[in-house]
Tab-separated table of C-alpha atoms and ligand atoms in Angstrom:
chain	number	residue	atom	x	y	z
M	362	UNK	CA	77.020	20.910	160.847
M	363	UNK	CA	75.660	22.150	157.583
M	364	UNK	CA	72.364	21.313	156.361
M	365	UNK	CA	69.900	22.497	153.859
M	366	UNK	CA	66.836	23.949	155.297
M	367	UNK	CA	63.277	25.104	154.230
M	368	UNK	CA	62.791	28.933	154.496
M	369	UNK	CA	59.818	29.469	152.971
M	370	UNK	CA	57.989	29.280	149.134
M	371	UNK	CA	61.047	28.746	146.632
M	372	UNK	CA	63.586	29.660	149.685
M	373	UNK	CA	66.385	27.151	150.551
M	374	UNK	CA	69.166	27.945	152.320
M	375	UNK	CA	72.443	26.036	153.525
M	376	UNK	CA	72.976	26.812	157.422
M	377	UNK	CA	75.269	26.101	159.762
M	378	UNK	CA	72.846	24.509	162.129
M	379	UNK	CA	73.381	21.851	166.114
M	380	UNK	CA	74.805	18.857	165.395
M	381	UNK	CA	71.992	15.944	166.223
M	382	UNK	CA	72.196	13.696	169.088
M	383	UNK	CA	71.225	10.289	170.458
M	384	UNK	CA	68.043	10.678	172.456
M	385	UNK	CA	66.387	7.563	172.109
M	386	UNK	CA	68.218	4.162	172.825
M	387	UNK	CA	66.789	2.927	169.362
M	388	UNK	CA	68.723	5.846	167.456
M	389	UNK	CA	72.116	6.105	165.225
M	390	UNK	CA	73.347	8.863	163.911
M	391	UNK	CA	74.394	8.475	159.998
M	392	UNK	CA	77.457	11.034	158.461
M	393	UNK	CA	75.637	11.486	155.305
M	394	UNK	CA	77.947	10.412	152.194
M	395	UNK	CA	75.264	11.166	149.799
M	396	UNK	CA	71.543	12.689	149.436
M	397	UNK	CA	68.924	12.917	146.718
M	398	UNK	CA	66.486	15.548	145.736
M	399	UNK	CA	63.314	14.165	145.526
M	400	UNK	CA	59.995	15.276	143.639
M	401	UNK	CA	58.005	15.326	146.267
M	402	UNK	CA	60.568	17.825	147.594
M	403	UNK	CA	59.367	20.068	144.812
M	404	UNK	CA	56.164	20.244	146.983
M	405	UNK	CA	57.480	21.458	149.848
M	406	UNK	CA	59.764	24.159	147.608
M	407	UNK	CA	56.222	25.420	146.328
M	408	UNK	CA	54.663	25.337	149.537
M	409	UNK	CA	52.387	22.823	148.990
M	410	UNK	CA	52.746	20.710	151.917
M	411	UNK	CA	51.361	22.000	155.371
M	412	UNK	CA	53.276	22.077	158.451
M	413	UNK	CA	56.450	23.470	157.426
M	414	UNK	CA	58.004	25.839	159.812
M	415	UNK	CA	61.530	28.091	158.598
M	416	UNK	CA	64.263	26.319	159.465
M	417	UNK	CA	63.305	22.761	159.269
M	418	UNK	CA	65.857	20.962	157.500
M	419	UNK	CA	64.797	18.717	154.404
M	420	UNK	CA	65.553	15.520	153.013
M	421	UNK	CA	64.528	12.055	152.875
M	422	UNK	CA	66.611	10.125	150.206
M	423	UNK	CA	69.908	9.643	152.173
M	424	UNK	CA	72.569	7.288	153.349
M	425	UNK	CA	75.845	7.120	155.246
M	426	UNK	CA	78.112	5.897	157.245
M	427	UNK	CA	77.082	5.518	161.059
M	428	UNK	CA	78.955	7.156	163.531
M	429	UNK	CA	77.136	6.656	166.622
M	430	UNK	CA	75.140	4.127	168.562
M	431	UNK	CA	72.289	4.295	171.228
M	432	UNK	CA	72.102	1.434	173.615
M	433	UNK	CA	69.736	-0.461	171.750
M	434	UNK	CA	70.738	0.395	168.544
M	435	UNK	CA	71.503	-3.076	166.016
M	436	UNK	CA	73.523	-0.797	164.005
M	437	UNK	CA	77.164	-0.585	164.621
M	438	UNK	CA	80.038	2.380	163.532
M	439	UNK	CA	81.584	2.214	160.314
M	440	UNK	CA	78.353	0.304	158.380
M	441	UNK	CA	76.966	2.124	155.511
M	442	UNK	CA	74.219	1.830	155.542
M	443	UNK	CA	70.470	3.831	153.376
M	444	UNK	CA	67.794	4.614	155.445
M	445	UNK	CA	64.090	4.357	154.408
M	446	UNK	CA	61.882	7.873	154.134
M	447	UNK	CA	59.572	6.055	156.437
M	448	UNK	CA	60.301	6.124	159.984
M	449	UNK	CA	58.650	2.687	161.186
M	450	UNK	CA	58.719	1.387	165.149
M	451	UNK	CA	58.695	-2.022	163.925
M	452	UNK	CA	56.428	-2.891	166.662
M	453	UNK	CA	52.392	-1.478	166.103
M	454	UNK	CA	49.613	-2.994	165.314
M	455	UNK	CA	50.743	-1.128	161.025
M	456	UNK	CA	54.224	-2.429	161.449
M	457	UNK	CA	53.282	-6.052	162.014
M	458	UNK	CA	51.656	-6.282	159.200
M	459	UNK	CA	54.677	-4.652	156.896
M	460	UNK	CA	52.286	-1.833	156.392
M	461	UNK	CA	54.970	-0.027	157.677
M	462	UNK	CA	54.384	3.821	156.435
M	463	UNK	CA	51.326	3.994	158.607
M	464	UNK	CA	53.549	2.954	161.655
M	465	UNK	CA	51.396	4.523	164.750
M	466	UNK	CA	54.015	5.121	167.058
M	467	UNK	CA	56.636	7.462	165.132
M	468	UNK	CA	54.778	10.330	164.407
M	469	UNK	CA	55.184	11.994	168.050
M	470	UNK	CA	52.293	13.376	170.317
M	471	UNK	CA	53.211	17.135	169.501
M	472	UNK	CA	52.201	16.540	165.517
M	473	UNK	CA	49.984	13.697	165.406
M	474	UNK	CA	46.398	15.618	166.326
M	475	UNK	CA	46.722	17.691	163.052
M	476	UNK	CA	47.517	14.977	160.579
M	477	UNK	CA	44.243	13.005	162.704
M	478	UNK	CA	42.254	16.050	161.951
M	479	UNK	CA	43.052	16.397	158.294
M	480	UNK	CA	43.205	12.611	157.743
M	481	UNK	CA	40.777	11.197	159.645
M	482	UNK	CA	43.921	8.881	161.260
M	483	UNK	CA	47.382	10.660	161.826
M	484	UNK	CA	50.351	9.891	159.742
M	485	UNK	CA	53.421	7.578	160.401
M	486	UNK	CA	56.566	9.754	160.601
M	487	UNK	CA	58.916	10.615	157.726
M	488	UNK	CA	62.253	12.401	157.531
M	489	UNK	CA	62.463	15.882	156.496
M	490	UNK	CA	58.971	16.478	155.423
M	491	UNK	CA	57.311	18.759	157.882
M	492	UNK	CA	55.210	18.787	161.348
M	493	UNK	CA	52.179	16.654	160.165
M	494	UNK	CA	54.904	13.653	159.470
M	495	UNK	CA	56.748	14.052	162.552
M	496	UNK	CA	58.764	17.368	162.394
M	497	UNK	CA	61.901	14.845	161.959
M	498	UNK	CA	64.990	17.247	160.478
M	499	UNK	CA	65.686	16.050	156.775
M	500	UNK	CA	69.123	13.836	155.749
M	501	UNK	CA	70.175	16.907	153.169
M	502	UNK	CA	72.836	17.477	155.910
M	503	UNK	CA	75.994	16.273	157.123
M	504	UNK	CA	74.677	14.444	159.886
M	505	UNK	CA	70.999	12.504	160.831
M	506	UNK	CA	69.426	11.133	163.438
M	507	UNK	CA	68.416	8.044	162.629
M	508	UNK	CA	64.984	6.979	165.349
M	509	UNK	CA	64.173	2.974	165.391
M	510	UNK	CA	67.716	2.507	163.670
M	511	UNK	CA	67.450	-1.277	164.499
M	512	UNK	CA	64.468	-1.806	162.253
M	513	UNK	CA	64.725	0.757	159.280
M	514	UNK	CA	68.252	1.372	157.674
M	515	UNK	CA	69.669	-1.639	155.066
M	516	UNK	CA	73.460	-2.184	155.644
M	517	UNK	CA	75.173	-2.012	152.466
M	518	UNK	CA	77.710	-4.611	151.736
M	519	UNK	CA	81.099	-3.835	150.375
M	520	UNK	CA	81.826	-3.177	146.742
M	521	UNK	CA	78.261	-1.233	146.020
M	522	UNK	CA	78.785	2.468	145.141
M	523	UNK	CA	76.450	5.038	146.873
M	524	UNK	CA	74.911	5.404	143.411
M	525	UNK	CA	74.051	1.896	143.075
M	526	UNK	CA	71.870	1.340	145.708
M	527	UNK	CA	70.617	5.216	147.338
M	528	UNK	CA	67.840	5.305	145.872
M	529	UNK	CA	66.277	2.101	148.091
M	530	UNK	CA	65.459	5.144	150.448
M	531	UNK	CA	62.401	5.520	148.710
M	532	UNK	CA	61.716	5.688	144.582
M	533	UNK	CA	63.102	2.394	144.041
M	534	UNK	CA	60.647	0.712	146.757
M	535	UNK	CA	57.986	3.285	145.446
M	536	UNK	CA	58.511	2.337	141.898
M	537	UNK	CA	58.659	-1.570	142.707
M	538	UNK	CA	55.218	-1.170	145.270
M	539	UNK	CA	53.273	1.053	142.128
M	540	UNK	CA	53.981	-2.097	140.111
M	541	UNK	CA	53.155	-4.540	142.600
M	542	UNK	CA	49.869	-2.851	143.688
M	543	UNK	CA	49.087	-2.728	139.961
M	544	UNK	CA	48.422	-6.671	140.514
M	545	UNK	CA	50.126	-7.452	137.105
M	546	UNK	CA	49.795	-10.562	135.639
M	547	UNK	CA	52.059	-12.227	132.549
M	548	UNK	CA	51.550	-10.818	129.475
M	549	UNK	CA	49.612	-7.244	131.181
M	550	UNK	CA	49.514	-3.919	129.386
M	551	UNK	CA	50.689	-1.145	131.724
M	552	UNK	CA	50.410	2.232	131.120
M	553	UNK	CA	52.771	4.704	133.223
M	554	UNK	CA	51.709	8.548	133.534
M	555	UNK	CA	55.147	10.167	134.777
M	556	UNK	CA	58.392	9.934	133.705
M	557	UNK	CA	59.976	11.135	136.746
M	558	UNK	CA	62.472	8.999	138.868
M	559	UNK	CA	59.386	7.106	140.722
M	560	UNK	CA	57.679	6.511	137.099
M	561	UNK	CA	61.075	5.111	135.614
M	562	UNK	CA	61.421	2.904	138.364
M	563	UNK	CA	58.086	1.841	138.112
M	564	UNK	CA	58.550	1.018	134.705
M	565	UNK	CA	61.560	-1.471	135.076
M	566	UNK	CA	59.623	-2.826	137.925
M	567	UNK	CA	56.659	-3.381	136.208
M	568	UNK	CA	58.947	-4.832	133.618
M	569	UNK	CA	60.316	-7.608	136.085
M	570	UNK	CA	56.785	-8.530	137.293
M	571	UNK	CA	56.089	-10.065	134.186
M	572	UNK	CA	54.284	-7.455	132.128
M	573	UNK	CA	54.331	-7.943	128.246
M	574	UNK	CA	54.489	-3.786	127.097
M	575	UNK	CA	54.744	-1.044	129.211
M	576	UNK	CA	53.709	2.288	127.625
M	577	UNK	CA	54.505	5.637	129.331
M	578	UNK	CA	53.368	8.851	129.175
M	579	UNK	CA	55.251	12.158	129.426
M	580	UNK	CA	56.298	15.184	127.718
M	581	UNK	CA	60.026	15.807	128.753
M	582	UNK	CA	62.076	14.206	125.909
M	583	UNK	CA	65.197	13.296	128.165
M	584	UNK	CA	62.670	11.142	130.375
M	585	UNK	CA	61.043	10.304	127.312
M	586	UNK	CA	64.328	8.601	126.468
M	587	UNK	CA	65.330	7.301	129.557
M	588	UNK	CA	61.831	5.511	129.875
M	589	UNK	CA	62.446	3.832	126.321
M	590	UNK	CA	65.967	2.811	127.233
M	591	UNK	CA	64.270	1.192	130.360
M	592	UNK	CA	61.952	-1.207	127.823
M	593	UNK	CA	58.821	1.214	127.899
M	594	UNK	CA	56.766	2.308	124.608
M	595	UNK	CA	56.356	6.177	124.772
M	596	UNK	CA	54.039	8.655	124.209
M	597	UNK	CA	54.323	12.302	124.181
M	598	UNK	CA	50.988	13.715	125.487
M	599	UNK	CA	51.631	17.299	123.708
M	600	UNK	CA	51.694	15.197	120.497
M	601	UNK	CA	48.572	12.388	120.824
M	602	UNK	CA	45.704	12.014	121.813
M	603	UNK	CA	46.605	9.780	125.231
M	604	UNK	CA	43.596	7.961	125.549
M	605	UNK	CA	43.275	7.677	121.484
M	606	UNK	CA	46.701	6.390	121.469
M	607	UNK	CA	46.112	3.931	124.138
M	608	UNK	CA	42.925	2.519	122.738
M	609	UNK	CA	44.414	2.105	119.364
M	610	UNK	CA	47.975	0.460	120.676
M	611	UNK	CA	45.694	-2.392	122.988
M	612	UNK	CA	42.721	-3.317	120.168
M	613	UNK	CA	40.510	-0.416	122.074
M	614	UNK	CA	40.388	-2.446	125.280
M	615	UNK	CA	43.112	-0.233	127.029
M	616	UNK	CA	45.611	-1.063	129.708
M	617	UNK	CA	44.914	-3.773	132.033
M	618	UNK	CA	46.636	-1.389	135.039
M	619	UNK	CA	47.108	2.031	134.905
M	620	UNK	CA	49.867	3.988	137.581
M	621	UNK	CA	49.807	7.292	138.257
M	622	UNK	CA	53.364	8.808	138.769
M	623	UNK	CA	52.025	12.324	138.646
M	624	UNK	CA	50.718	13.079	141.637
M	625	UNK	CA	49.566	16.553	142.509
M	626	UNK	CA	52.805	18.576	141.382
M	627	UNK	CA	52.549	18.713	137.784
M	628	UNK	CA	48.969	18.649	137.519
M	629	UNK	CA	48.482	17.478	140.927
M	630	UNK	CA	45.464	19.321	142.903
M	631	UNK	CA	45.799	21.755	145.451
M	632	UNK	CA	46.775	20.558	149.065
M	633	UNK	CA	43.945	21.603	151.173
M	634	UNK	CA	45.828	22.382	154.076
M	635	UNK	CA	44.264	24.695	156.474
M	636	UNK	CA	40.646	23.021	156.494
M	637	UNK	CA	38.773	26.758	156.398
M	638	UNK	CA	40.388	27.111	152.971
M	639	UNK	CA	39.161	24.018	151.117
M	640	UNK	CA	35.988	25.855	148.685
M	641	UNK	CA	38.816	28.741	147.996
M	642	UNK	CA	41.460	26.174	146.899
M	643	UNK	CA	39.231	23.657	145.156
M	644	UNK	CA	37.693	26.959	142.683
M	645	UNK	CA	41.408	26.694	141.143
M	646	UNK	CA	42.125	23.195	141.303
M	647	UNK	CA	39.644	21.900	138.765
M	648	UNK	CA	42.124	20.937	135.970
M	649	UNK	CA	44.982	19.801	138.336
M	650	UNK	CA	44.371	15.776	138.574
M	651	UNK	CA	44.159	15.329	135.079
M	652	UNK	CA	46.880	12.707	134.709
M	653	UNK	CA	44.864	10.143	137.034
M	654	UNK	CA	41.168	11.543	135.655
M	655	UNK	CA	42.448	10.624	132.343
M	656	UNK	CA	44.101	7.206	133.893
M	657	UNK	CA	40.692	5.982	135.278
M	658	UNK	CA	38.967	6.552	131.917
M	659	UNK	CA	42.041	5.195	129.816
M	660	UNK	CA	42.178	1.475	131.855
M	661	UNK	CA	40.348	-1.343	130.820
M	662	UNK	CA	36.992	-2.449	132.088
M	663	UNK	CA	37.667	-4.697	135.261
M	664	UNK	CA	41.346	-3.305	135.542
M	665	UNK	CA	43.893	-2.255	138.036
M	666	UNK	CA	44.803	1.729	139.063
M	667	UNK	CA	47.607	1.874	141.518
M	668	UNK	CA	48.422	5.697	142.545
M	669	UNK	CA	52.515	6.016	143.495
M	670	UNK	CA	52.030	9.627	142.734
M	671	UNK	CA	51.756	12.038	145.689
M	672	UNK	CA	48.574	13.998	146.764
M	673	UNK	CA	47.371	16.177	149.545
M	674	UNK	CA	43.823	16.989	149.794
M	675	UNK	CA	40.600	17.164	148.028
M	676	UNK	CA	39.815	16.299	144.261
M	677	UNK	CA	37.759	18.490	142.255
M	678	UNK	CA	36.040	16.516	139.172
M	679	UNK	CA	37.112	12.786	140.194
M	680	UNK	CA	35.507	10.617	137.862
M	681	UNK	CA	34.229	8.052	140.399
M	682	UNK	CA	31.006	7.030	138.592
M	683	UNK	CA	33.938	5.864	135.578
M	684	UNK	CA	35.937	4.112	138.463
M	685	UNK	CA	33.277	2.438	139.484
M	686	UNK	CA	31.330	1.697	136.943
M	687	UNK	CA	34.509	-0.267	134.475
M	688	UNK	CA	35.231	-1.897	138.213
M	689	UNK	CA	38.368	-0.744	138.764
M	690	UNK	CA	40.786	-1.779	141.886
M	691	UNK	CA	42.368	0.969	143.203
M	692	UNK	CA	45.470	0.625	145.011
M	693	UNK	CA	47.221	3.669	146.667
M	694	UNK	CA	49.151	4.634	149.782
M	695	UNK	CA	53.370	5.677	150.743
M	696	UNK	CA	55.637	3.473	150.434
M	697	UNK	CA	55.890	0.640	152.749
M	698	UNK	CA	60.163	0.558	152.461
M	699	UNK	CA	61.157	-1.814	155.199
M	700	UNK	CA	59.047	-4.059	153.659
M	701	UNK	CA	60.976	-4.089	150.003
M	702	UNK	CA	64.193	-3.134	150.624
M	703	UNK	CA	65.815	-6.330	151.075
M	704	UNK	CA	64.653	-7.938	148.236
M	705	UNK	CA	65.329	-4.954	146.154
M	706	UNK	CA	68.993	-5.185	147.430
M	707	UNK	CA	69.466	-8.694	145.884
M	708	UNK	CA	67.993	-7.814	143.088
M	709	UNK	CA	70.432	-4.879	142.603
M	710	UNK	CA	73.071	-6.684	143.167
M	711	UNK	CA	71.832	-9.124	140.898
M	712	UNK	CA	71.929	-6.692	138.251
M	713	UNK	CA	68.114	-6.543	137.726
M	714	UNK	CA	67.804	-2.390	138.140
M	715	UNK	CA	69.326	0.045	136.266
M	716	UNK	CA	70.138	2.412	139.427
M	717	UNK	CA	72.218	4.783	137.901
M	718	UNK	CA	71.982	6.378	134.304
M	719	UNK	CA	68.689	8.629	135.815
M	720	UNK	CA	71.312	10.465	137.789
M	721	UNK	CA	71.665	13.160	135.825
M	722	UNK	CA	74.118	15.417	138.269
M	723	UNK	CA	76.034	15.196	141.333
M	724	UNK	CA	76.799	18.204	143.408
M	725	UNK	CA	77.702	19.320	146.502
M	726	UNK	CA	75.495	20.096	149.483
M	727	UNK	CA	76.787	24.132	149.578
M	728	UNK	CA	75.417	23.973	146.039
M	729	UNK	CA	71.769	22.703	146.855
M	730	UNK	CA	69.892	26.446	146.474
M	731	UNK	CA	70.807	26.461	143.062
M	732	UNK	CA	69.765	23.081	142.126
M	733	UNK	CA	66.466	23.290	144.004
M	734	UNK	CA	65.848	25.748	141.068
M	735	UNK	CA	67.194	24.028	138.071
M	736	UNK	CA	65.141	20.525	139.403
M	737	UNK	CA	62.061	22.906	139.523
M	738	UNK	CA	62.659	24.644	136.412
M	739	UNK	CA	64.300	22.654	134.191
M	740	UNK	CA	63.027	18.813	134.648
M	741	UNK	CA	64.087	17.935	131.065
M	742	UNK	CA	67.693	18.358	131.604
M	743	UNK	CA	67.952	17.590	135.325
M	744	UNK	CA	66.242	13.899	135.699
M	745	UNK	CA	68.040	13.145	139.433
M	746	UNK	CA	70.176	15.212	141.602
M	747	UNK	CA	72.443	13.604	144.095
M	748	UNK	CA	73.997	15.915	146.674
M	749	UNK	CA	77.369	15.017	148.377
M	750	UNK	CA	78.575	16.659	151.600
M	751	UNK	CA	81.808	15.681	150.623
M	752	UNK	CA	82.093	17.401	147.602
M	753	UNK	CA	83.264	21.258	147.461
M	754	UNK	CA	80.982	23.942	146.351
M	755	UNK	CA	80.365	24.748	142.843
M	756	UNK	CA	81.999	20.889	142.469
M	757	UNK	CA	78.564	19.737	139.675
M	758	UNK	CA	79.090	16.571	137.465
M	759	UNK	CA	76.406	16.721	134.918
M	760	UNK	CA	75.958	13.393	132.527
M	761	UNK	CA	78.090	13.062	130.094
M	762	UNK	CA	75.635	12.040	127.262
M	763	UNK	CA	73.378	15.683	128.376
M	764	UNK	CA	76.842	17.507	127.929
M	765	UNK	CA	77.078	16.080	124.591
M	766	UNK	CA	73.276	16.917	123.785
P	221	ZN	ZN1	61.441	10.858	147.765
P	222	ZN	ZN1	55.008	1.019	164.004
């Protein structure tokens, strides 16, 4: 089959690589009908993320059609069906109590000793995202294996387009668990640092859990856009003062919850991977967590910071006296998908998500090189990327309204 696979810092390549199998009784294998590039991707394409080895193939926003069973697989052929990032037993000690990302059974023997030694307690497993998660190949490919298939993937019912519902593999859940650890109550002020997919999602979210204004934060004008279209206040950080703005706009109390949906890629910190390189990393990673430094000293006194946003290692110049002297609750953590992803799919179907008009090309999956590089270097224009291994290369849609731009 054909798959898109890491090769190194800013090298992807398509390959012709084995077809997976069944090796568990638990698994399914999925034909992929359609596959998103995520931003966390864009830490593995900079070589952020430890544990990567050539060849691994990437992915974790996916979902298909299955096309074959193991023995104890609840699945059955010819289901569509999206599968959740997090690879969850369903069984643990983490899984019984829906905290389902730290599931302590899917991240295999072979792996789980590193992500213990950098963490403290290893990892639960994830698709496509290197050896510390698992080593599990990525669904940017025609074909996945699909481990614990009867707990994770959400059959789709009939008369939902892939676009409508995909993105339950992970930023709608992540978007919908930011708001939900941001504890918001009627009326709240939320403040969102991101614009990306997760941060739009987290604003509609936040939205539906009753807050009264959302404001975001971003500098991108097409996300910009797309988070006022989605309800949300803006402000352009290379034109205010953030935390000036923010005072002024709630009476100088600030937000009641803050979310950071930056995470450490934009001005994220260095991942400290290899443990003997932490005090040369951390002497160039001073300015890189601005977006939640400036988050913790923006919320109100006695307020809420959840942290969506994706980080690796060590802080340099974390403001905890601030955090804990305005008592802040601090909520963090990967998404715990099983746990949302039915109630999301009602409440898609119930019209309450705008799933689609952040999808901002479709392409195929010969094409995915070249759109690694435009969703690294051009993240005004290029908001979401759906690949399709059905579609021929060279075959890119691009939104009609950034056509027209
Ligand atoms: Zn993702
Ligand atoms: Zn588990």
């Amino acid at each position: 089959m054909r798959a898109v696979t890491w090769q190194g810092r800013h090298k992807i390549s398509v390959e012709t690589v084995p077809d997976p199998e069944i090796v568990n009784p638990r698994d399914a294998i999925i034909r992929v009908t359609s596959t998103a590039i995520c931003g966390s991707d864009l830490h593995l394409y900079d070589g952020y993320i430890p544990g990567m080895r050539a060849g691994d193939i990437v992915g974790h926003e996916f979902m298909g059609e299955v096309v074959e069973t193991g023995a104890s697989s609840t699945l059955h052929r010819g289901q569509r069906v999206v599968v959740p990032f997090t690879i969850s037993c369903g069984q643990c000690f983490f899984c019984e109590k829906q905290q389902y990302s730290a599931c302590d059974n899917s991240n295999p023997s072979e792996t789980r000793d590193v992500s213990e030694l950098m963490m403290g307690h290893a990892m639960g497993g994830a698709f496509g995202y290197a050896h510390l998660t698992g080593g599990y190949a990525g669904g940017q490919a025609e074909y996945v294996r699909i481990p614990y298939s009867d707990v994770g993937p959400v059959v789709i019912p009939d008369g939902l387009a892939d676009d409508d519902v995909l993105f339950l593999s992970d930023i709608l859940p992540t978007g919908w668990q930011a708001a939900v650890n941001a504890d918001i109550e009627p009326g709240d002020t939320v403040a969102v640092w991101g614009c990306g997919p997760v941060g739009l999602f987290t604003i509609q979210s936040a939205l539906l859990l009753g807050a009264g204004r959302v404001i975001a934060i971003d500098h991108f004008p097409t996300r910009l856009a797309l988070a006022k279209k989605y309800g949300a206040e803006i402000l352009d950080y290379t034109k205010v003062d953030v935390r000036e703005a923010l005072a002024e706009m709630t009476g100088g109390i600030g937000p009641d919850a803050c979310i950071d949906c930056v995470g450490m890629e934009s001005h994220g910190f260095t991942v400290d991977n290899i443990l003997d390189q932490v005090k040369v990393k951390l002497l160039s990673s001073t300015e890189r967590i601005h977006a939640l430094r400036q988050a913790i000293l923006a919320c109100r006194k006695g307020g809420r910071l959840s942290i969506p946003g994706v980080y690796g290692g060590f802080a340099d110049k974390f403001p905890l006296g601030e955090l804990m002297e305005k008592g802040l609750t601090v909520k963090s953590g990967q998404t715990h998908v099983q746990r949302y992803s039915g109630e999301l799919l009602d409440m898609i179907q119930a019209g309450k998500f705008d799933t689609v008009s952040l999808i901002s090309h479709h392409a195929s999956l010969e094409d995915a090189a070249d759109m690694y590089r435009h969703w690294h270097d051009e993240q005004d224009l290029y908001t979401k990327i759906v690949l399709k291994p059905g579609l021929k290369k060279g075959d890119i849609s691009a939104r009609q309204e950034l056509q027209h731009a």
